[in-house]
PDB file of C-alpha atoms in Angstrom:
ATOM      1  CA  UNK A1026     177.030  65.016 131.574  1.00 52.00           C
ATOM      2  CA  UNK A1027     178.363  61.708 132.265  1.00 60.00           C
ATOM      3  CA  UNK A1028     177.139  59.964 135.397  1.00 66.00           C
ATOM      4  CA  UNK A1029     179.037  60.254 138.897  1.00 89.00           C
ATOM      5  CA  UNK A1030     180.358  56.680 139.601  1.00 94.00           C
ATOM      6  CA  UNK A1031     180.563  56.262 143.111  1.00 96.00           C
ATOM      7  CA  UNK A1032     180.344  53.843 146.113  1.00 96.00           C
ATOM      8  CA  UNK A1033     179.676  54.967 149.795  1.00 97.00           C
ATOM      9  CA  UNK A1034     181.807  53.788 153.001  1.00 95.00           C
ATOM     10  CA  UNK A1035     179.844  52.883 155.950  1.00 96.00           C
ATOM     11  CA  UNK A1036     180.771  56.117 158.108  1.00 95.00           C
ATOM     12  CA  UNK A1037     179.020  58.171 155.723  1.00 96.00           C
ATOM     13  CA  UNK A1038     175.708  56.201 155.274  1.00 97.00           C
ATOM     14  CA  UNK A1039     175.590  56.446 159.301  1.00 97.00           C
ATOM     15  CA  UNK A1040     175.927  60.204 159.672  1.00 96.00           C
ATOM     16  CA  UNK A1041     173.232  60.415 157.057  1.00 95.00           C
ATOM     17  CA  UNK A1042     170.884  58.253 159.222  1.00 96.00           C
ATOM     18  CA  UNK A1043     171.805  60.125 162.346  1.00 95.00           C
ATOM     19  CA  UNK A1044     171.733  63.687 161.247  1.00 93.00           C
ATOM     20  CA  UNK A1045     169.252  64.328 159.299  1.00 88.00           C
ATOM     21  CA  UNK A1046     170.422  67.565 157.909  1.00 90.00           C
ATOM     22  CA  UNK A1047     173.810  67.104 158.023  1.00 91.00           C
ATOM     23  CA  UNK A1048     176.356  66.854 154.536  1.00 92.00           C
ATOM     24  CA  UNK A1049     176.417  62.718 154.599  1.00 95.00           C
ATOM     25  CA  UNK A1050     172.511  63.198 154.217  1.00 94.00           C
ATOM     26  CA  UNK A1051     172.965  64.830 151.137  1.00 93.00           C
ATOM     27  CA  UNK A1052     175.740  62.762 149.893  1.00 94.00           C
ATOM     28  CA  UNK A1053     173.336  59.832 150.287  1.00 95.00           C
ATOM     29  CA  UNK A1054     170.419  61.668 148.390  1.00 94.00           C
ATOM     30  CA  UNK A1055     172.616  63.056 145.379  1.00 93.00           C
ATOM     31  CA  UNK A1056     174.045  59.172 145.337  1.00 94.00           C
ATOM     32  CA  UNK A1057     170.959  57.993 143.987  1.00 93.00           C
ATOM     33  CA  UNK A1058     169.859  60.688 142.155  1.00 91.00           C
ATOM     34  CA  UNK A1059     170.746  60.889 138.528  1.00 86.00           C
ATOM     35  CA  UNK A1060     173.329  61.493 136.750  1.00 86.00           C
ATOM     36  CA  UNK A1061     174.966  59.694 140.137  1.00 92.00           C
ATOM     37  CA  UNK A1062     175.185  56.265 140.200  1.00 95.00           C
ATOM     38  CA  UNK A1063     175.574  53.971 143.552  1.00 97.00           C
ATOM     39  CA  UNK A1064     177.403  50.743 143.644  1.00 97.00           C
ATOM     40  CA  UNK A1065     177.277  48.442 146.571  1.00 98.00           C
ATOM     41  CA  UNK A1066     177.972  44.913 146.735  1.00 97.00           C
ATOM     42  CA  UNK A1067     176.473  42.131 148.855  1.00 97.00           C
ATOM     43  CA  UNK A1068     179.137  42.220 151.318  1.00 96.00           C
ATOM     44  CA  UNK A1069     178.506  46.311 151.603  1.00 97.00           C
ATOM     45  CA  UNK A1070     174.825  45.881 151.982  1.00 97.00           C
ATOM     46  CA  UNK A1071     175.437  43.418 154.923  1.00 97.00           C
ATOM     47  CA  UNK A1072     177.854  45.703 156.346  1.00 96.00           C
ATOM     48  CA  UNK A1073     175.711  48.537 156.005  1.00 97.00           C
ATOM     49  CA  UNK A1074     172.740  46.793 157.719  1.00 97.00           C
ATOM     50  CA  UNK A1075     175.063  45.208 160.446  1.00 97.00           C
ATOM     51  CA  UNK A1076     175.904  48.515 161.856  1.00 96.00           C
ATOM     52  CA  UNK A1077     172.737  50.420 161.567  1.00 97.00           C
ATOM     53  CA  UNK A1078     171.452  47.824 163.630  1.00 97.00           C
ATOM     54  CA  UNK A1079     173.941  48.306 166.235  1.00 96.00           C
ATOM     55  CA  UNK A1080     171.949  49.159 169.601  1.00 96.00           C
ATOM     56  CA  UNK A1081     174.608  52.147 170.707  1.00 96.00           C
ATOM     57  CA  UNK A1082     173.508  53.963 167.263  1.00 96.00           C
ATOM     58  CA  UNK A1083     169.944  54.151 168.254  1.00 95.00           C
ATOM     59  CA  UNK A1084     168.639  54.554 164.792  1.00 95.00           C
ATOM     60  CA  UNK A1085     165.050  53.597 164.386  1.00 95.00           C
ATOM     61  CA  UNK A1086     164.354  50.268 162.839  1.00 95.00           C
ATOM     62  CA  UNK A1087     161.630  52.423 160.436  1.00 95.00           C
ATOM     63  CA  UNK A1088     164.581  54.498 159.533  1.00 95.00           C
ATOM     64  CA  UNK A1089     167.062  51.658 159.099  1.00 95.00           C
ATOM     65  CA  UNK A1090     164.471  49.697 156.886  1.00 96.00           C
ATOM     66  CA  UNK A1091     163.564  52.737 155.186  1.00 95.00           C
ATOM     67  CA  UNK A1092     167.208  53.670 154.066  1.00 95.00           C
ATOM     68  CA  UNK A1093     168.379  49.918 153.189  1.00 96.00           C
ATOM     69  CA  UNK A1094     165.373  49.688 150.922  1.00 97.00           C
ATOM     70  CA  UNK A1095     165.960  53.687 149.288  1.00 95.00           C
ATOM     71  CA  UNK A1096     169.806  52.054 148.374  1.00 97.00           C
ATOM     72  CA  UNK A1097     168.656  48.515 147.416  1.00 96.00           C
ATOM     73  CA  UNK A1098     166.098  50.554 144.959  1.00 96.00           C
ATOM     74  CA  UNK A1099     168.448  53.062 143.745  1.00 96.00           C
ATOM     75  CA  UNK A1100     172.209  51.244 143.430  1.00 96.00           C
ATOM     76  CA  UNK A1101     173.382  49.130 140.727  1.00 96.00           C
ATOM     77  CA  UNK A1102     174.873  45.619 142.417  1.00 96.00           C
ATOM     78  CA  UNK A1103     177.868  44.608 141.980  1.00 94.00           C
ATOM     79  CA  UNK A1104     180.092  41.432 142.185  1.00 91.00           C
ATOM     80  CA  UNK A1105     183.378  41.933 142.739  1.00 87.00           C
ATOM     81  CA  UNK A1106     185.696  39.651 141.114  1.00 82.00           C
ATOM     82  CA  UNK A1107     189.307  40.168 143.172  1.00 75.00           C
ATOM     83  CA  UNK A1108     189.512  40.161 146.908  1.00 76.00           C
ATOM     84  CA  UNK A1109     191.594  42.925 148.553  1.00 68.00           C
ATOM     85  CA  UNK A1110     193.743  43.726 150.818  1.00 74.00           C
ATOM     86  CA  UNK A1111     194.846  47.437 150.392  1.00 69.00           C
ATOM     87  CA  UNK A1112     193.349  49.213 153.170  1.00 71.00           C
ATOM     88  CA  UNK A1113     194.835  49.863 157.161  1.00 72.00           C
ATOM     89  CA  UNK A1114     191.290  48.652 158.166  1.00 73.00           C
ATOM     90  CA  UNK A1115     190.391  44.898 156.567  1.00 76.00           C
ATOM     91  CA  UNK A1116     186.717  45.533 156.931  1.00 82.00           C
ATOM     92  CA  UNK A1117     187.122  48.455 154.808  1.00 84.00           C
ATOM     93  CA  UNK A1118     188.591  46.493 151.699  1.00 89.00           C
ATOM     94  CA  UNK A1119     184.837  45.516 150.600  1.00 94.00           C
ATOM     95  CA  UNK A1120     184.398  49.513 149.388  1.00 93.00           C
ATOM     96  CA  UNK A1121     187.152  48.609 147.145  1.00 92.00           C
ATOM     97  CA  UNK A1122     186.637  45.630 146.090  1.00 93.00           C
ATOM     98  CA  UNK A1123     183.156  47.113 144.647  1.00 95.00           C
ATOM     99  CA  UNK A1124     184.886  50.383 143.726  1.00 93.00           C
ATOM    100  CA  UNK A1125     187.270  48.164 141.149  1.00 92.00           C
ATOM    101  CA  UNK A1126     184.583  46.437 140.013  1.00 94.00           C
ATOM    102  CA  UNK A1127     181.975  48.993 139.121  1.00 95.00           C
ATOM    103  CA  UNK A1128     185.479  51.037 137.535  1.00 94.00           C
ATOM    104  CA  UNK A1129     183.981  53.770 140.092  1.00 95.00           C
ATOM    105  CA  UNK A1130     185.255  57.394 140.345  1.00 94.00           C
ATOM    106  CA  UNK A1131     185.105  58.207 143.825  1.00 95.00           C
ATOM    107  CA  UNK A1132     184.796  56.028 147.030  1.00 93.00           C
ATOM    108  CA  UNK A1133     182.949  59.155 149.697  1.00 96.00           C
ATOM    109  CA  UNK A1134     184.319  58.775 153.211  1.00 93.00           C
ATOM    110  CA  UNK A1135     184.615  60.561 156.398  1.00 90.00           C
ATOM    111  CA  UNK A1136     188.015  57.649 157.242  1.00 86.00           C
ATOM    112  CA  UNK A1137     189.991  58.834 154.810  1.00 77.00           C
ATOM    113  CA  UNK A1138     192.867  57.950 156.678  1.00 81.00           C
ATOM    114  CA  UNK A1139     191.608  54.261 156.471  1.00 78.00           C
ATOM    115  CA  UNK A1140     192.113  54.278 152.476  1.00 77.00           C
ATOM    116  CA  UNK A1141     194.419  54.877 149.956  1.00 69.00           C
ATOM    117  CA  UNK A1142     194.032  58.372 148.062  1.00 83.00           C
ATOM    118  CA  UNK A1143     193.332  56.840 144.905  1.00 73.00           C
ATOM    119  CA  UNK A1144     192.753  53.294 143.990  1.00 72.00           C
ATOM    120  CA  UNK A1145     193.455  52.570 140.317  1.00 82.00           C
ATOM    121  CA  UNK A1146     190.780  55.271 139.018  1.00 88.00           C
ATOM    122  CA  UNK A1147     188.885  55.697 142.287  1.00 90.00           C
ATOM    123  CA  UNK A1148     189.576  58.950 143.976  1.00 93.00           C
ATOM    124  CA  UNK A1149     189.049  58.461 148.128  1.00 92.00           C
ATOM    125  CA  UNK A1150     187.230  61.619 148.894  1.00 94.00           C
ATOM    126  CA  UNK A1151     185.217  63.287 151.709  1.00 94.00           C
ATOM    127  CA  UNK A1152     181.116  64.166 151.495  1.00 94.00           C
ATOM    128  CA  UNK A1153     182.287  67.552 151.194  1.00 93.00           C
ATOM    129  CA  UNK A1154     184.542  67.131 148.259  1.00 93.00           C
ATOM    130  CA  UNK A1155     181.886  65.069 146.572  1.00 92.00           C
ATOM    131  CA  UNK A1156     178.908  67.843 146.931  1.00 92.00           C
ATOM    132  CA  UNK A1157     181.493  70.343 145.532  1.00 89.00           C
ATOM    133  CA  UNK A1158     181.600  68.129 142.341  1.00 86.00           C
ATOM    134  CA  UNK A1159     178.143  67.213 142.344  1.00 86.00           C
ATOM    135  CA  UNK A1160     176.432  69.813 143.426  1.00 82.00           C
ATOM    136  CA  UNK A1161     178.595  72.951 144.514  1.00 81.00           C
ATOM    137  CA  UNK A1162     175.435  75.219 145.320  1.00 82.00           C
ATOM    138  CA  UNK A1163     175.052  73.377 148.164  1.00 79.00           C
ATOM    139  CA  UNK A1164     178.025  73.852 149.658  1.00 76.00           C
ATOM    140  CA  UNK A1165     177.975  77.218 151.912  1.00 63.00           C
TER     141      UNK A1165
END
């Protein structure tokens, strides 16, 4: 089976740390499990720990730490070479710009609306589309 390219928007990575048992939860775990790989760049990784430091969340530093350093361990790094500007939201043009460079198959959101459908071989799609690939059993 050939591995599950894929990068991770923002949205999703802060469901996952608010609910534990919710579908962005397991989108996150099946992201860095094998045969999935999980590309982020520098500018994600900031991004990612910008927000789930933002006070309103009121996610746990432990649990912020905890799920910065489970990516950082388990996602390949990328350095995107073009800059973007593709998407309704400019913020959200980083998740491409990493999604071109790592040739990625699918960019997982809950903002689809935020992002083109596809982007050159990236398919946008929701957690829920992405467990039906990856694992359909899950889904109920």
């Amino acid at each position: 089976m050939l591995p599950l390219r894929l990068v991770i928007d923002t949205n999703v990575l802060i469901s996952a740390a608010i609910k534990p048992s919710g579908l962005q939860r397991t989108v996150l775990l099946l992201a860095i499990t094998k045969p999935a790989r999980l590309y982020v760049s520098r500018s994600i990784l900031e991004e990612y720990s910008e927000v789930l430091a933002r006070p309103e969340l009121k996610i746990r530093k432990g649990l912020r730490q905890q799920l910065l350093q489970l990516i950082k361990n388990h996602s390949y790094t990328m350095a995107p070479i073009q800059q973007l500007e593709v998407t309704d939201d400019p913020d959200d043009n980083i998740f491409l710009e990493c999604a071109d460079a790592a040739k990625v198959d699918y960019l997982v959101t809950d903002n689809q609306k935020h992002f083109p459908r596809f982007w050159k071989k990236t398919k946008v799609i929701t957690p829920r589309e992405f467990i039906s690939l990856a694992a359909p059993h899950l889904i109920q």
